[in-house]
GROMACS .gro file of C-alpha atoms in nm:
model
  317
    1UNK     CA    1   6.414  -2.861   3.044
    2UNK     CA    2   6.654  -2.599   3.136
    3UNK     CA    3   6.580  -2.355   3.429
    4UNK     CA    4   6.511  -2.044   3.283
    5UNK     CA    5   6.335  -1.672   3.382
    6UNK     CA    6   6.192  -1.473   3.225
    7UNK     CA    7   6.220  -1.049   3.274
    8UNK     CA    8   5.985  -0.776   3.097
    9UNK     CA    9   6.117  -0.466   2.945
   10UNK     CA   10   6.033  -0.149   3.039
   11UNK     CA   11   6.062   0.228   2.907
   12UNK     CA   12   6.271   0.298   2.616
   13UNK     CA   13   6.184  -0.018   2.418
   14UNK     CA   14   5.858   0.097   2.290
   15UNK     CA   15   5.830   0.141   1.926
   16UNK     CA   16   5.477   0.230   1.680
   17UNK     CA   17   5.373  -0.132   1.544
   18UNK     CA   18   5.568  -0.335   1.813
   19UNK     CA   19   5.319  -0.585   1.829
   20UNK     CA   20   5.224  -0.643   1.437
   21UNK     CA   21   5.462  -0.913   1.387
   22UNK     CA   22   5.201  -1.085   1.584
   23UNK     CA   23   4.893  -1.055   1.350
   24UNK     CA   24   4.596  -1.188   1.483
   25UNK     CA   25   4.686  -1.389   1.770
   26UNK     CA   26   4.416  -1.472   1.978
   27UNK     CA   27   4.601  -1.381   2.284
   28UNK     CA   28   4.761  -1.063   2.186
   29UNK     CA   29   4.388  -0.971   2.086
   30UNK     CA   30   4.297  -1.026   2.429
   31UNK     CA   31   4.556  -0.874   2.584
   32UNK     CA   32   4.451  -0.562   2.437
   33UNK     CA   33   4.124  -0.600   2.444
   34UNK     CA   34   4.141  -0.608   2.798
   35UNK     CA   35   4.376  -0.323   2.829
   36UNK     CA   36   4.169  -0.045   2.627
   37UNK     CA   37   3.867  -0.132   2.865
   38UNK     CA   38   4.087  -0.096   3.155
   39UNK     CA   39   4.162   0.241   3.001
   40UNK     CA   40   3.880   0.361   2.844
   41UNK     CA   41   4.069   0.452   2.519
   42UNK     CA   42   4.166   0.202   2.202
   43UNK     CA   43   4.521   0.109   2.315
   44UNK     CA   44   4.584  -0.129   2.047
   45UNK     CA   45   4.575   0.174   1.775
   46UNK     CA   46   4.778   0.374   1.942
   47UNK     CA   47   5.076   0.080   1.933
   48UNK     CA   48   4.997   0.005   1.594
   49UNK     CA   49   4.931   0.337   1.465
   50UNK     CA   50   5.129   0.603   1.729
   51UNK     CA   51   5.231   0.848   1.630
   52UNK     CA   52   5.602   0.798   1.782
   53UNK     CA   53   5.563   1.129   1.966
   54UNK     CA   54   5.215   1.027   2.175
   55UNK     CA   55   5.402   0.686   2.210
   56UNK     CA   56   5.687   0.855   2.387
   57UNK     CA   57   5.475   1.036   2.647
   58UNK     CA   58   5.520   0.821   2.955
   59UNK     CA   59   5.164   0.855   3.000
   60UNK     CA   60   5.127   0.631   2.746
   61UNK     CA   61   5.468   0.437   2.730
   62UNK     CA   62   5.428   0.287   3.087
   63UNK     CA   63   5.042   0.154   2.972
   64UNK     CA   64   5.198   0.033   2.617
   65UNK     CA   65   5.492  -0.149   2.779
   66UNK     CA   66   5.293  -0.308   3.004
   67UNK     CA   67   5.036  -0.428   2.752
   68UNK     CA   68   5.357  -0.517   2.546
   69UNK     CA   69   5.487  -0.764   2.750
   70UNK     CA   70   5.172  -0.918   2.903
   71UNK     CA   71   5.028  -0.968   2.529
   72UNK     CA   72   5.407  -1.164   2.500
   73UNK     CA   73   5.351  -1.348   2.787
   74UNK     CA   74   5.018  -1.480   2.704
   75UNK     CA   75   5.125  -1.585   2.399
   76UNK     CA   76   5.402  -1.761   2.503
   77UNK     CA   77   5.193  -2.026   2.763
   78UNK     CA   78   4.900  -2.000   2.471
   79UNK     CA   79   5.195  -2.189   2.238
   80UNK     CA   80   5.293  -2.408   2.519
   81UNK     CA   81   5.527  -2.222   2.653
   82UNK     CA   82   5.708  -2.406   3.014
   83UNK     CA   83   5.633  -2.133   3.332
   84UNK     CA   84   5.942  -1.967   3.424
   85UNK     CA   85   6.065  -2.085   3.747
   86UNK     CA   86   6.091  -1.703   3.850
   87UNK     CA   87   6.016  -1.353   3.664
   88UNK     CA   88   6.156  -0.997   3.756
   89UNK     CA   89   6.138  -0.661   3.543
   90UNK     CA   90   6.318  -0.367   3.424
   91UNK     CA   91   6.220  -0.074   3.635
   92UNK     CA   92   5.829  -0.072   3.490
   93UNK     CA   93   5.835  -0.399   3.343
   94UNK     CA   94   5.769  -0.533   3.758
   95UNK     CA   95   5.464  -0.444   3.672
   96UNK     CA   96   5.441  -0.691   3.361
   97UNK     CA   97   5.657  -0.969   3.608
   98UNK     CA   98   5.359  -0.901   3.818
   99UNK     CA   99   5.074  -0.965   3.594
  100UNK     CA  100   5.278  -1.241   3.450
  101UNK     CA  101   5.305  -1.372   3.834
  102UNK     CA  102   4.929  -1.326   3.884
  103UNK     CA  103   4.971  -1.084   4.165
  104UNK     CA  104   4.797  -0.800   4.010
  105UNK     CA  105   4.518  -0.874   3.706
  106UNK     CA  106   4.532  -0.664   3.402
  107UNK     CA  107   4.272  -0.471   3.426
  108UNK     CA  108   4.387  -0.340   3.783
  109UNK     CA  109   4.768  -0.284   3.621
  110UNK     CA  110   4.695  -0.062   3.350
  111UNK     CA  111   4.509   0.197   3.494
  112UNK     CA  112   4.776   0.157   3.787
  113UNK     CA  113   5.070   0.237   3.580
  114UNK     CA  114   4.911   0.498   3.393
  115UNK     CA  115   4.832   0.663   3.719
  116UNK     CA  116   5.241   0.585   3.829
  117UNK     CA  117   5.360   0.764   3.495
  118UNK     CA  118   5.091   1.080   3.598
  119UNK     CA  119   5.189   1.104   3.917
  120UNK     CA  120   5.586   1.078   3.819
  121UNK     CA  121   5.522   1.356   3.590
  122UNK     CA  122   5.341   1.611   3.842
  123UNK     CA  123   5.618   1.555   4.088
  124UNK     CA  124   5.885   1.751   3.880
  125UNK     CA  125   5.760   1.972   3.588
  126UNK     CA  126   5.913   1.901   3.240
  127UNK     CA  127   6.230   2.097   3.176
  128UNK     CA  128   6.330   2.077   3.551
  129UNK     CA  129   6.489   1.722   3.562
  130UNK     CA  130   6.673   1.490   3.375
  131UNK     CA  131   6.856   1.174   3.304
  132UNK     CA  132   7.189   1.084   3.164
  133UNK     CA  133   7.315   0.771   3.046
  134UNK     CA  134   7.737   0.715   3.145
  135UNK     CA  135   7.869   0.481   2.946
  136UNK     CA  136   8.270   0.274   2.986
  137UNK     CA  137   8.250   0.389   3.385
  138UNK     CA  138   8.221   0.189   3.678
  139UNK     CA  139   7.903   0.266   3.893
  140UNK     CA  140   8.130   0.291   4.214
  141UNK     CA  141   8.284   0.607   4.040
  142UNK     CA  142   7.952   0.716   3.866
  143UNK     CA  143   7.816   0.727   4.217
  144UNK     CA  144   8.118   0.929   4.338
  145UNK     CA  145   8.069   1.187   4.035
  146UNK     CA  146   7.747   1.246   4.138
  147UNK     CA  147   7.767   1.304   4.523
  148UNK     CA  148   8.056   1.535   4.407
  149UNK     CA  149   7.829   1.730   4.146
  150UNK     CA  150   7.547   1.766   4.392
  151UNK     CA  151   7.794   1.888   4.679
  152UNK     CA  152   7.899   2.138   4.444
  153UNK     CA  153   7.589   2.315   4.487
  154UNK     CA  154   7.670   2.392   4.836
  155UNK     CA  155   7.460   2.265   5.115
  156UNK     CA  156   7.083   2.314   5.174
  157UNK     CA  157   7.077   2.370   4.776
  158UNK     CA  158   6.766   2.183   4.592
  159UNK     CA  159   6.960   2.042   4.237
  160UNK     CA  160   7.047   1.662   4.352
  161UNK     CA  161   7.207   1.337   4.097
  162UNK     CA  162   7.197   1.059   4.193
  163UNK     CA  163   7.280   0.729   3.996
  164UNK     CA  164   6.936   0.563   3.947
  165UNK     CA  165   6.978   0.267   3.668
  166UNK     CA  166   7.292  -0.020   3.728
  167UNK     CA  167   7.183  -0.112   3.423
  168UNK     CA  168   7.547  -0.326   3.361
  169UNK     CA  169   7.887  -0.320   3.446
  170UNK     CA  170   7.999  -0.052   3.234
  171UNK     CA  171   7.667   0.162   3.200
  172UNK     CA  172   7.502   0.373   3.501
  173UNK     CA  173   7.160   0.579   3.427
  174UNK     CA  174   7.178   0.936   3.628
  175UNK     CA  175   6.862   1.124   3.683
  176UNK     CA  176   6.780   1.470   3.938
  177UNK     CA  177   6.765   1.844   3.821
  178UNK     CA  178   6.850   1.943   3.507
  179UNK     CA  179   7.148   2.168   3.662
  180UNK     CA  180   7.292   1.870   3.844
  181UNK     CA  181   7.295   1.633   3.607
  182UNK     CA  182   7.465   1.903   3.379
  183UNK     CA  183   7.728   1.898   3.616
  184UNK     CA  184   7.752   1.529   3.694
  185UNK     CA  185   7.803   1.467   3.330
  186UNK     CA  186   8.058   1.754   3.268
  187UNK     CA  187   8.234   1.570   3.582
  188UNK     CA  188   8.225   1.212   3.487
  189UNK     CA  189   8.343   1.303   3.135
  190UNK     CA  190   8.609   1.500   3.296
  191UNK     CA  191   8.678   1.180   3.556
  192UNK     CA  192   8.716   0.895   3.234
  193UNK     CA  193   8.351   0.813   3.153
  194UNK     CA  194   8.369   0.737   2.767
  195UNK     CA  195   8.057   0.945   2.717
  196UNK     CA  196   7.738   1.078   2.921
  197UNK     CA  197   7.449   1.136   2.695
  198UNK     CA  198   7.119   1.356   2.821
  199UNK     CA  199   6.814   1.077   2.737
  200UNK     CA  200   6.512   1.196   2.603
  201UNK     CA  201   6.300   1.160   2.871
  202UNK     CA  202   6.010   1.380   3.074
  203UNK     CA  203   6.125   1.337   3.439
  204UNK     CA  204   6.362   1.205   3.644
  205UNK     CA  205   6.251   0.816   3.710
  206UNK     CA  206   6.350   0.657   4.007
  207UNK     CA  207   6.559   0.980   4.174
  208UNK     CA  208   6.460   1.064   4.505
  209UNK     CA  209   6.283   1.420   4.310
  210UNK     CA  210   6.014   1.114   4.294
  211UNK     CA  211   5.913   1.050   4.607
  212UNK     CA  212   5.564   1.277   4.571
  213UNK     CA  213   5.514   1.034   4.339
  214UNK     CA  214   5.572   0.750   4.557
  215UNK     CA  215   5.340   0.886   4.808
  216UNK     CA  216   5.090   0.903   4.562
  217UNK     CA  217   5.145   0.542   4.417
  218UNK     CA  218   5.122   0.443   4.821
  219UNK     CA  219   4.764   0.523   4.818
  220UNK     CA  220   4.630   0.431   4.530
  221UNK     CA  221   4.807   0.048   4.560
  222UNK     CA  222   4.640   0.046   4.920
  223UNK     CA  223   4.277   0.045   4.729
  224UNK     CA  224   4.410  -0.233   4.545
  225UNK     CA  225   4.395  -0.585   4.644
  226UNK     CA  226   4.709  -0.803   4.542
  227UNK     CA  227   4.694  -1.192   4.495
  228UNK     CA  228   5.010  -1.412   4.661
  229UNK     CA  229   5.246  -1.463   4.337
  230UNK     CA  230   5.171  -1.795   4.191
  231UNK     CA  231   5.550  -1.768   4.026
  232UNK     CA  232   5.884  -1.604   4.246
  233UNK     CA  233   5.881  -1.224   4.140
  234UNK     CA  234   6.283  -1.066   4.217
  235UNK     CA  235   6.179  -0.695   4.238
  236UNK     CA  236   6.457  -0.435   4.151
  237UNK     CA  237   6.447  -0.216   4.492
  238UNK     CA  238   6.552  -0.478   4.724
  239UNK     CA  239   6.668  -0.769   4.507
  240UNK     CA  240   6.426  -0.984   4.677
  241UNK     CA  241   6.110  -1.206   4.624
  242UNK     CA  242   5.863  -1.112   4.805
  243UNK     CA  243   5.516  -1.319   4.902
  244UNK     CA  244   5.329  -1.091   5.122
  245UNK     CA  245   5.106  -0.864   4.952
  246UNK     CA  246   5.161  -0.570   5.163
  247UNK     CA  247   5.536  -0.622   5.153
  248UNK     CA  248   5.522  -0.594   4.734
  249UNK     CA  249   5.316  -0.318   4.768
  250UNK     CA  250   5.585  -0.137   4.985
  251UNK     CA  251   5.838  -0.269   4.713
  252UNK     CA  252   5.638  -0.112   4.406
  253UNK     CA  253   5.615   0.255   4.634
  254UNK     CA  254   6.010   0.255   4.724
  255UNK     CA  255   6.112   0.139   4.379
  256UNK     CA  256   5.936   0.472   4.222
  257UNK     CA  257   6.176   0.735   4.408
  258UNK     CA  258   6.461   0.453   4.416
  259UNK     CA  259   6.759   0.287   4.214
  260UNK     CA  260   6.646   0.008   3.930
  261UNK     CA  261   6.914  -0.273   4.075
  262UNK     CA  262   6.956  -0.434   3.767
  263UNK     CA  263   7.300  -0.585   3.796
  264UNK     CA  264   7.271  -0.766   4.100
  265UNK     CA  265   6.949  -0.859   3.996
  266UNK     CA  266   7.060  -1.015   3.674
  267UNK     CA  267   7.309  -1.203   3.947
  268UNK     CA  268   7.037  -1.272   4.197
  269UNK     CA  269   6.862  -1.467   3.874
  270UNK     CA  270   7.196  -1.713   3.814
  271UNK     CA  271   7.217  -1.740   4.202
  272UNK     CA  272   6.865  -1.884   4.156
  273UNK     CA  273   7.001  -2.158   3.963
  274UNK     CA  274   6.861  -2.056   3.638
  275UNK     CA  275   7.079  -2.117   3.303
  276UNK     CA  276   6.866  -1.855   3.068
  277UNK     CA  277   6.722  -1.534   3.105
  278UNK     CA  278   6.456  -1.494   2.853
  279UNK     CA  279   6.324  -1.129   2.773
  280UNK     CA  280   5.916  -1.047   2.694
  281UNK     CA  281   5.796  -0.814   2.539
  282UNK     CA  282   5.947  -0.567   2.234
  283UNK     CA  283   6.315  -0.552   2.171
  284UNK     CA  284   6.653  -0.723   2.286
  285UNK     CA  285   6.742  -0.423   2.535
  286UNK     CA  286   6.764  -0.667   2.869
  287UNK     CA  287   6.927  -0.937   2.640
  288UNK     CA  288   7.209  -0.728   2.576
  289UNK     CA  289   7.209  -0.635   2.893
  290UNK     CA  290   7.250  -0.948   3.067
  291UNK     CA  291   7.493  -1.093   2.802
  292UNK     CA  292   7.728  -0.807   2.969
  293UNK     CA  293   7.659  -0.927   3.347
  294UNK     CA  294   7.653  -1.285   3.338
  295UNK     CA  295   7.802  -1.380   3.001
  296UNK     CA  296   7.781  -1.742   3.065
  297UNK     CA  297   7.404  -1.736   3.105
  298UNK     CA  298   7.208  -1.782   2.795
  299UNK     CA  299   6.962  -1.479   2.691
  300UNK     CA  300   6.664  -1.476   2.438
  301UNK     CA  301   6.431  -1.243   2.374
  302UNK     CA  302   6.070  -1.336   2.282
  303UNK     CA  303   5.876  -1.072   2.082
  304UNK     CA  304   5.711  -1.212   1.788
  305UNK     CA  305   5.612  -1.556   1.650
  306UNK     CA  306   5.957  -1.673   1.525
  307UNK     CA  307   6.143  -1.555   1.813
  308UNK     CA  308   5.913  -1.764   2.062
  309UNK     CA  309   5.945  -2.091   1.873
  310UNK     CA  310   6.333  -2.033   1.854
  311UNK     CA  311   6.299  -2.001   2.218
  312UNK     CA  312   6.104  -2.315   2.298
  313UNK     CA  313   6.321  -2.499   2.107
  314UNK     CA  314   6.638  -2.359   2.243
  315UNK     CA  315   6.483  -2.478   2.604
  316UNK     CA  316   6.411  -2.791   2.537
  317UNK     CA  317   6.753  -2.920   2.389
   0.00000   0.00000   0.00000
């Protein structure tokens, strides 16, 4: 058996009906079971049903994506699926690595991640920030574009970029005030960037305009009580895997108002010593993604029935 880990998705992948191609699998029933009681509301309509508009409210797409990839996850052990000898997640999907991991249950993550997305909201109002995907630029010049747009404002002046997603070599996510990142992308365009393209999003994730939120997410994980991780969790705000309990909590409250690491985590993975990186949950988004950091590692994604067997048996020879 190949050493392999496996990494959850997180915002942007969620689509209505993402989990149908699963029918009636026991665990994916469960999973959602679990997750509307958590929530108090019938989660498993809203995937299958949406609409595509409620879907893309991060109150909901944080809860979704988590349920997502857990219901995934579940099935993949319920079809005999090997454990991963670590797990790590795009910016939300920690959360999912964490379930997965058994450091937080279910029914304490969804409600927690709901409350995450609520609190990221309230910190900046809609309208006032925004995020910007540069694509065909290195991140050592993305970062430069940005500390130049912000010092353009002059000092003491509240519009702030900063480069927030290293999502791969060639493709930075931006986020701060809506003036800033204006700028930023007007500069980076300017500066060689092959294009920078405004995302359709509510606030600006993991930009220091978060760190309300943060605060927020500080107190509500210390009424929480996290298990040790029963499998290696690489978190994206330090690159590191982390066994203490308080020390993951600290991770989860930095990584809200801080950069999503996701190249050198991709690279932290092959240090590891593992030979495929296996995506869980909806879509190939992290696939792709590591097929442009570490070509020579093998990526999968498992997200319905047929993609999971191709996956076992891709493992096992």
């Amino acid at each position: 058996m190949k050493s392999f880990a496996f990494v959850f998705p997180g915002q942007g992948s969620q689509a209505v009906g993402m989990l149908d191609a699963w029918g009636d699998h026991p665990a994916v029933a469960e999973t959602l079971r679990e997750a509307s009681e958590a929530l108090g509301e019938d989660i498993g309509g809203l995937i299958k049903n949406g609409p595509k508009e409620e879907l893309a409210l991060t109150t909901n797409t944080q809860p979704v994506m988590l349920v997502a990839g857990v219901a995934a996850w579940r099935a993949w052990l319920a079809e005999g699926g090997p454990t991963p000898s670590v797990v790590a997640g795009h910016s939300l999907g920690e959360y999912s690595a964490l379930v997965a991991s058994g450091v937080l249950t279910l029914a304490q993550a969804a409600p927690l991640v709901r409350f995450r997305a609520r609190a990221m909201q309230q910190a900046v109002p809609v309208g006032v920030g925004a995020m910007a995907a540069v694509l065909g630029m290195e991140a050592a010049k993305v970062v430069a574009g940005c500390a130049e747009a912000t010092a353009s404002f002059g000092a003491g002046s509240a519009e702030i970029v900063e480069a927030v997603n290293f999502n791969d070599p060639m493709q930075t996510v931006i986020a701060g005030s809506k003036a800033a990142v204006d700028k930023a992308c007007e500069l980076l365009k300017a500066g060689g960037a092959k294009r920078a393209l405004l995302l359709p999003v509510s606030a600006p994730f993991h930009s220091s305009l978060m760190k309300p939120a943060a605060e927020a997410l500080r107190e509500k994980l210390a009424t929480l009580t996290l298990a040790p991780p029963q499998i290696p969790v690489l978190n994206n705000i330090d690159v590191a895997v982390e066994t203490d309990p308080a020390r993951i909590r600290d991770a989860l409250v930095r990584q809200a108002a801080g950069p999503v690491r996701w190249v050198e985590s991709v690279q932290a993975l092959k240090l590891r010593g593992v030979a495929s990186i296996i995506e869980c949950g909806p879509g190939k988004v992290l696939a792709g993604m590591v097929k442009r950091i570490a070509p020579e590692l093998e990526a999968a994604s498992v997200y319905d029935p047929a993609t999971l067997a191709d996956t076992r048996q891709s493992l096992a020879g």
